[in-house]
Amino acid sequence: MKGLASRLGRLGTESAFEVARQANEWATAGNQVFPFHIGDFNIPTPERVVEAMNRAIADGKTGYCQPPGIPELRNALAEDVGQLRGIDYALENVIIQPGGKPTIGKFIMAVMEPGDEVLTPSPGFPIYESLIEFHEGKAVPYTFYEEEGEFFLDFDQLKAGITPKTTMLMFNNNHNPTAAESPREELEALAEICLENDLWVLSDEAYIETRYEGQSQSIASLPGMAERTVILYTFSKRFAMTGWRVGASIGPPEVMEIIGQLNVNDESCTNHFAQWAMIDALAGGDVMCRPIIDKLRVRRDLTCQLLNGIEGVSVGVPASTFYVYPDVTEVVEKLGFNNTIELQEDVLRETGVAFCPRAYFGTPLPDEPRHYVRLAYAGIGQADIREGLARFKDYCEA
Ligand SMILES: Cc1ncc(COP(=O)(O)O)c(C=O)c1O
């Protein structure tokens, strides 16, 4: 029998699902698990959107539809996304996708040649690195530094990674896992680098609307950037609907045309009746989502307060996303672990608290000075946050 394709050796994964596997195993064995590991909700999708989907099914929206998405939704998204970002988008700028994730691979396939280099955040969403390498590019990491619980781009390191082969920048403002959010000056400096070096930009805006304070900003809004930026848009986090699988690629029409053609080849079309329901989701918008944000804000405050009450753990209070990225260096050193994978596995066994180690967010740089882990609080209620972090405190301070 012939073997499997050699390119599979370059395909990575999203290791949060590995912690989920361990946590399920632990729960199946009869133990309580405190689920801080995965960016998913225990909050339902707003009723209005569910009703709109039921109506669409009853109306017979159950067959194929156009591969780039139904025009009504493409128009509605062009308006919604354009308005927040101050960009004049139209239907031809929007291609509907089954979730946010497909934009990553399709954009890479549209613009990256084998051997090209792509600036990629590390820590960052691990699928960037996986798909760049799978398509025979080279992921070149850039990183962040922390100042009093806030994370900022390390520009020296980012610039040092640029070569004549650099084609593309992966950028995730409202960042998973650190919750970093670039102030205006940082966005401007980054845009200047992209213009000077003629880079394509993937602006992963999965969390741009998951915000508690302040104003959302997109790099696509800066002068000269919309022409070279594809926005990864998703309904998943904004509307608490990760399992529905609806999102979009939004950017220049010549790239959108290719991404639409990839849709034909990959999935024919995104779920037809769900697309109709998304028109209602956009109409309900942030007002409809207020209860989701209010619930998340309470959890954020509680999680940060309890983490900061643990000896050897410190974390800032982020203004967006539903992640926190505490520094646990002192705990790792005190307990004699080599890295946060060892800490994560031991904490799960000893306390039932599940979270993700730093190593699950892209290949770590060789000389990272501090140890971090990521906790997500969208899928865990207040009582379990209290109980789980009380157990984690006992563990760290024993
Ligand atoms: C930064 C980032 N981008 C993209 C995605 C994928 O979103 P979706 O579930 O809509 O595909 C996620 C999901 O966790 C994410 O954290």
Coordinates of C-alpha atoms and ligand atoms in Angstrom, one line a residue:
M1 CA 0.0 0.0 0.0
K2 CA 1.3 3.5 -0.9
G3 CA 2.0 5.9 2.0
L4 CA 0.4 9.2 3.0
A5 CA 1.4 12.5 1.4
S6 CA 4.7 14.0 2.6
R7 CA 3.2 17.4 3.0
L8 CA 1.3 16.1 6.1
G9 CA 4.5 16.3 8.0
R10 CA 4.1 20.1 7.9
L11 CA 0.5 20.3 9.0
G12 CA 0.0 21.5 12.6
T13 CA -3.1 21.6 14.7
E14 CA -5.0 23.7 17.3
S15 CA -3.8 22.2 20.5
A16 CA -6.6 23.7 22.7
F17 CA -8.4 20.6 21.3
E18 CA -5.7 18.4 22.9
V19 CA -6.4 19.9 26.3
A20 CA -10.1 19.4 25.6
R21 CA -9.4 15.7 24.9
Q22 CA -7.5 15.4 28.3
A23 CA -10.3 17.3 30.1
N24 CA -13.0 15.0 28.6
E25 CA -11.0 11.9 29.6
W26 CA -10.7 13.3 33.2
A27 CA -14.4 14.1 33.3
T28 CA -15.3 10.7 32.0
A29 CA -13.3 9.1 34.8
G30 CA -15.7 10.8 37.2
N31 CA -13.7 14.0 38.1
Q32 CA -15.0 17.6 38.0
V33 CA -13.4 19.7 35.3
F34 CA -13.2 23.5 35.4
P35 CA -13.2 24.4 31.6
F36 CA -10.9 27.4 31.1
H37 CA -9.2 25.8 28.1
I38 CA -11.3 26.5 25.0
G39 CA -12.7 29.6 23.5
D40 CA -16.3 28.4 23.4
F41 CA -19.5 29.5 25.2
N42 CA -21.9 28.1 27.7
I43 CA -24.1 31.1 26.7
P44 CA -26.8 30.4 24.1
T45 CA -27.1 32.2 20.7
P46 CA -29.6 35.1 21.0
E47 CA -33.2 33.8 20.6
R48 CA -33.9 36.2 17.7
V49 CA -31.2 34.6 15.6
V50 CA -32.4 31.1 16.3
E51 CA -36.0 32.1 15.4
A52 CA -34.7 33.6 12.1
M53 CA -32.9 30.4 11.3
N54 CA -36.1 28.4 11.9
R55 CA -38.0 30.7 9.7
A56 CA -35.5 30.3 6.9
I57 CA -35.8 26.5 7.1
A58 CA -39.6 26.8 7.0
D59 CA -39.3 29.1 4.0
G60 CA -37.3 26.4 2.1
K61 CA -33.8 27.9 2.2
T62 CA -32.5 24.4 2.4
G63 CA -30.8 23.9 -1.0
Y64 CA -27.5 25.1 -2.4
C65 CA -27.0 28.8 -2.7
Q66 CA -24.3 30.9 -4.6
P67 CA -20.8 29.9 -3.6
P68 CA -19.7 33.5 -2.6
G69 CA -22.8 33.7 -0.3
I70 CA -26.3 35.1 -0.7
P71 CA -26.2 38.7 -2.0
E72 CA -28.4 40.0 0.8
L73 CA -25.9 38.9 3.5
R74 CA -22.9 40.1 1.5
N75 CA -24.5 43.5 1.2
A76 CA -25.5 43.6 4.9
L77 CA -22.0 42.6 6.0
A78 CA -20.3 45.1 3.7
E79 CA -22.4 47.8 5.4
D80 CA -21.9 46.6 9.0
V81 CA -18.2 45.9 8.7
G82 CA -17.6 49.0 6.6
Q83 CA -19.4 51.3 9.0
L84 CA -17.5 50.2 12.1
R85 CA -14.2 50.6 10.3
G86 CA -14.9 53.6 8.2
I87 CA -14.4 51.8 4.9
D88 CA -16.6 51.8 1.8
Y89 CA -17.1 48.1 1.3
A90 CA -19.7 46.7 -1.3
L91 CA -20.9 43.2 -2.2
E92 CA -17.8 42.3 -4.2
N93 CA -15.6 42.9 -1.1
V94 CA -17.4 40.1 0.9
I95 CA -17.2 36.3 0.4
I96 CA -19.2 34.3 3.0
Q97 CA -17.3 31.4 4.6
P98 CA -18.2 28.5 6.9
G99 CA -16.7 30.3 10.0
G100 CA -13.7 32.6 10.4
K101 CA -11.0 30.0 10.1
P102 CA -11.4 29.2 6.3
T103 CA -10.2 32.7 5.5
I104 CA -6.7 31.9 6.8
G105 CA -6.0 29.0 4.4
K106 CA -7.8 30.5 1.4
F107 CA -6.0 33.8 1.7
I108 CA -2.6 32.0 2.0
M109 CA -3.4 30.0 -1.1
A110 CA -4.5 33.1 -3.0
V111 CA -1.3 35.1 -2.5
M112 CA 1.6 33.0 -1.0
E113 CA 4.1 31.2 -3.2
P114 CA 6.2 28.3 -1.9
G115 CA 9.3 29.6 -0.2
D116 CA 7.6 32.9 0.7
E117 CA 7.9 34.2 4.3
V118 CA 5.0 35.3 6.5
L119 CA 5.3 37.3 9.7
T120 CA 3.3 35.4 12.3
P121 CA 2.5 36.3 15.9
S122 CA 4.0 34.0 18.5
P123 CA 2.2 33.5 20.9
G124 CA -0.7 33.5 18.4
F125 CA -3.5 31.5 16.9
P126 CA -1.6 28.2 15.9
I127 CA -3.5 27.7 12.6
Y128 CA -1.5 30.5 10.9
E129 CA 1.8 28.7 11.4
S130 CA 0.2 25.3 10.5
L131 CA -1.3 26.5 7.2
I132 CA 1.7 28.6 6.1
E133 CA 4.0 25.7 6.5
F134 CA 1.5 23.2 5.0
H135 CA 1.4 25.4 1.8
E136 CA 5.2 25.4 1.7
G137 CA 5.8 28.9 3.1
K138 CA 7.9 29.8 6.1
A139 CA 6.3 31.2 9.3
V140 CA 8.6 33.9 10.8
P141 CA 7.5 34.7 14.3
Y142 CA 7.1 38.1 15.9
T143 CA 6.4 38.6 19.5
F144 CA 5.1 40.9 22.3
Y145 CA 6.5 42.3 25.5
E146 CA 4.6 42.8 28.7
E147 CA 4.4 46.0 30.7
E148 CA 2.3 45.9 33.9
G149 CA -0.1 43.3 32.5
E150 CA -0.5 44.8 29.0
F151 CA 1.1 43.3 25.9
F152 CA 2.8 45.4 23.2
L153 CA 4.3 44.5 19.8
D154 CA 8.1 44.0 19.8
F155 CA 8.8 46.1 16.7
D156 CA 12.6 45.5 16.7
Q157 CA 12.0 41.8 16.5
L158 CA 9.2 42.1 13.9
K159 CA 11.4 44.3 11.6
A160 CA 14.4 42.0 12.0
G161 CA 12.2 39.2 10.6
I162 CA 11.6 41.0 7.3
T163 CA 13.5 39.9 4.2
P164 CA 12.9 40.3 0.4
K165 CA 10.9 37.0 0.6
T166 CA 8.4 38.4 3.1
T167 CA 5.0 38.5 1.5
M168 CA 2.4 38.7 4.2
L169 CA 1.7 39.7 7.8
M170 CA -0.7 37.8 10.0
F171 CA -2.2 40.3 12.5
N172 CA -4.7 39.6 15.2
N173 CA -5.6 42.8 17.1
N174 CA -7.7 41.9 20.1
H175 CA -5.3 39.0 20.3
N176 CA -5.7 35.4 21.2
P177 CA -4.1 34.5 23.6
T178 CA -2.7 37.7 25.2
A179 CA -5.7 40.0 24.6
A180 CA -3.2 42.5 23.3
E181 CA -4.8 45.5 21.5
S182 CA -2.6 47.9 19.6
P183 CA -3.0 51.6 20.4
R184 CA -3.3 53.9 17.4
E185 CA 0.4 54.6 17.2
E186 CA 1.2 50.9 17.0
L187 CA -1.3 50.4 14.2
E188 CA 0.2 53.3 12.3
A189 CA 3.7 52.0 12.7
L190 CA 2.6 48.5 11.6
A191 CA 0.8 49.9 8.6
E192 CA 3.9 51.9 7.6
I193 CA 5.9 48.7 7.6
C194 CA 3.3 46.9 5.5
L195 CA 3.3 49.8 2.9
E196 CA 7.1 50.1 2.8
N197 CA 7.6 46.4 2.3
D198 CA 4.5 45.8 0.1
L199 CA 3.0 43.2 2.3
W200 CA -0.4 41.5 2.2
V201 CA -2.2 41.6 5.6
L202 CA -4.5 39.1 7.2
S203 CA -6.4 41.1 9.8
D204 CA -7.9 38.5 12.1
E205 CA -10.8 40.4 13.7
A206 CA -12.5 37.5 15.4
Y207 CA -12.8 39.4 18.7
I208 CA -13.1 43.0 17.5
E209 CA -16.7 43.2 18.9
T210 CA -16.0 41.3 22.1
R211 CA -15.1 44.4 24.0
Y212 CA -15.8 45.8 27.4
E213 CA -14.3 49.3 27.2
G214 CA -13.0 51.7 24.6
Q215 CA -13.3 51.7 20.8
S216 CA -12.5 49.0 18.2
Q217 CA -9.8 49.6 15.6
S218 CA -8.9 47.8 12.5
I219 CA -5.6 48.1 10.6
A220 CA -7.7 48.0 7.4
S221 CA -9.0 51.5 8.3
L222 CA -5.6 53.2 7.9
P223 CA -4.7 55.0 4.6
G224 CA -3.6 52.6 1.9
M225 CA -4.4 49.5 3.9
A226 CA -7.8 48.3 2.8
E227 CA -6.3 47.5 -0.7
R228 CA -3.8 45.1 0.8
T229 CA -5.8 43.7 3.8
V230 CA -8.2 40.8 4.0
I231 CA -10.3 40.8 7.1
L232 CA -11.2 37.5 8.8
Y233 CA -14.7 38.1 10.0
T234 CA -16.7 35.6 12.0
F235 CA -20.1 35.5 13.6
S236 CA -18.8 32.9 16.1
K237 CA -17.7 35.0 19.0
R238 CA -19.7 38.2 18.6
F239 CA -23.1 36.3 18.6
A240 CA -22.1 33.2 20.8
M241 CA -22.6 30.9 17.8
T242 CA -19.3 29.0 17.4
G243 CA -21.0 25.8 16.1
W244 CA -23.1 27.5 13.4
R245 CA -20.1 28.0 11.3
V246 CA -20.6 31.3 9.5
G247 CA -18.1 34.0 8.8
A248 CA -16.6 35.9 5.8
S249 CA -13.5 37.0 4.0
I250 CA -13.6 40.8 3.4
G251 CA -11.1 42.6 1.2
P252 CA -10.0 43.7 -2.3
P253 CA -12.3 42.3 -5.1
E254 CA -9.4 40.7 -7.0
V255 CA -8.5 38.5 -4.0
M256 CA -12.2 37.9 -3.2
E257 CA -12.7 36.5 -6.6
I258 CA -10.0 33.8 -6.0
I259 CA -11.4 33.1 -2.5
G260 CA -14.9 32.7 -4.1
Q261 CA -13.4 30.2 -6.5
L262 CA -11.8 28.3 -3.7
N263 CA -15.3 28.2 -2.1
V264 CA -16.6 26.4 -5.2
N265 CA -13.8 23.9 -4.9
D266 CA -14.0 23.4 -1.1
E267 CA -17.6 23.5 0.1
S268 CA -19.8 24.7 -2.8
C269 CA -21.5 27.1 -0.3
T270 CA -21.9 28.0 3.3
N271 CA -25.0 26.7 5.1
H272 CA -27.9 28.4 3.3
F273 CA -30.5 28.9 6.0
A274 CA -27.8 30.0 8.5
Q275 CA -26.9 32.8 6.1
W276 CA -30.4 34.2 6.2
A277 CA -30.4 34.1 10.0
M278 CA -27.2 36.2 9.9
I279 CA -29.0 39.1 8.3
D280 CA -31.2 39.2 11.5
A281 CA -28.0 38.8 13.7
L282 CA -26.6 41.9 12.0
A283 CA -29.8 43.8 12.4
G284 CA -29.9 43.0 16.1
G285 CA -26.2 43.9 16.3
D286 CA -24.4 45.0 19.5
V287 CA -27.6 46.0 21.2
M288 CA -28.8 42.4 21.0
C289 CA -25.4 41.1 22.1
R290 CA -25.2 43.4 25.2
P291 CA -26.3 40.6 27.6
I292 CA -23.5 38.4 26.3
I293 CA -20.9 41.1 26.9
D294 CA -22.3 42.0 30.3
K295 CA -22.0 38.3 31.4
L296 CA -18.5 38.1 30.0
R297 CA -17.4 41.3 31.8
V298 CA -18.5 39.9 35.2
R299 CA -16.5 36.7 34.5
R300 CA -13.5 38.7 33.3
D301 CA -13.4 40.8 36.5
L302 CA -13.9 37.8 38.7
T303 CA -11.2 35.7 36.9
C304 CA -8.6 38.5 37.1
Q305 CA -9.3 39.4 40.7
L306 CA -9.0 35.7 41.8
L307 CA -5.9 35.1 39.7
N308 CA -4.2 38.2 41.1
G309 CA -4.9 36.9 44.6
I310 CA -2.7 33.8 44.0
E311 CA 0.9 34.1 45.1
G312 CA 3.2 33.9 42.0
V313 CA 0.5 34.7 39.5
S314 CA -0.2 38.1 37.9
V315 CA -2.5 39.3 35.1
G316 CA -3.8 42.6 33.7
V317 CA -7.5 43.2 33.0
P318 CA -8.0 43.2 29.2
A319 CA -10.5 45.5 27.5
S320 CA -11.5 42.9 24.9
T321 CA -11.6 39.2 24.0
F322 CA -12.6 36.5 26.6
Y323 CA -9.0 35.4 27.3
V324 CA -6.5 36.2 30.1
Y325 CA -2.8 35.4 29.8
P326 CA -1.3 35.4 33.3
D327 CA 2.4 35.3 34.1
V328 CA 2.9 32.1 36.1
T329 CA 6.8 32.1 36.0
E330 CA 7.2 32.0 39.8
V331 CA 4.8 29.0 40.1
V332 CA 6.6 27.1 37.3
E333 CA 10.0 27.7 39.0
K334 CA 8.8 27.0 42.5
L335 CA 7.3 23.6 41.5
G336 CA 10.3 22.7 39.4
F337 CA 8.6 22.4 36.0
N338 CA 10.5 22.9 32.8
N339 CA 7.6 24.5 31.0
T340 CA 3.9 25.3 31.2
I341 CA 2.8 22.0 29.5
E342 CA 4.1 20.2 32.6
L343 CA 2.2 22.7 34.8
Q344 CA -1.0 22.4 32.8
E345 CA -1.0 18.6 32.9
D346 CA -0.3 18.5 36.6
V347 CA -2.9 21.1 37.5
L348 CA -5.5 19.2 35.5
R349 CA -4.7 16.0 37.4
E350 CA -4.5 17.6 40.8
T351 CA -7.4 20.2 40.6
G352 CA -9.5 19.6 37.5
V353 CA -8.7 23.1 36.3
A354 CA -8.1 23.0 32.5
F355 CA -6.2 25.8 30.7
C356 CA -3.8 26.0 27.7
P357 CA 0.0 26.3 28.1
R358 CA 1.9 28.9 26.1
A359 CA 3.4 26.2 23.8
Y360 CA 0.0 25.7 22.2
F361 CA 0.1 29.1 20.6
G362 CA 2.8 28.7 17.9
T363 CA 6.4 27.5 18.3
P364 CA 7.9 29.4 21.3
L365 CA 10.9 31.6 20.6
P366 CA 14.2 30.2 22.0
D367 CA 14.8 32.8 24.6
E368 CA 11.4 33.7 26.1
P369 CA 12.1 35.1 29.6
R370 CA 8.7 34.4 31.3
H371 CA 6.1 31.6 31.5
Y372 CA 2.4 32.2 30.6
V373 CA -0.8 30.2 30.3
R374 CA -4.1 31.1 28.7
L375 CA -7.5 31.0 30.5
A376 CA -10.7 31.4 28.6
Y377 CA -13.8 32.4 30.5
A378 CA -16.6 32.3 27.9
G379 CA -17.5 28.7 28.7
I380 CA -17.5 28.7 32.6
G381 CA -20.0 30.2 35.0
Q382 CA -19.2 32.3 38.1
A383 CA -19.6 29.5 40.6
D384 CA -17.1 27.3 38.7
I385 CA -14.7 30.2 38.2
R386 CA -14.7 30.7 42.0
E387 CA -14.3 27.0 42.8
G388 CA -11.8 26.3 40.1
L389 CA -9.5 29.2 41.0
A390 CA -9.8 28.4 44.7
R391 CA -8.4 25.0 43.9
F392 CA -5.7 26.5 41.7
K393 CA -4.7 28.9 44.5
D394 CA -4.4 26.0 47.0
Y395 CA -2.3 24.2 44.4
C396 CA 0.0 27.1 43.7
E397 CA 0.5 28.1 47.4
A398 CA 0.8 24.6 48.9
Ligands
LIG1 C1 -7.8 34.4 16.7 C2 -8.8 33.5 16.1 N1 -9.1 33.5 14.8 C3 -10.0 32.7 14.2 C4 -10.7 31.8 15.0 C5 -11.7 30.9 14.3 O1 -13.0 31.4 14.4 P1 -14.2 30.4 13.8 O2 -14.5 29.5 15.0 O3 -15.3 31.4 13.5 O4 -13.7 29.7 12.7 C6 -10.5 31.8 16.3 C7 -11.3 30.8 17.2 O5 -11.0 30.5 18.3 C8 -9.6 32.6 16.9 O6 -9.3 32.6 18.2

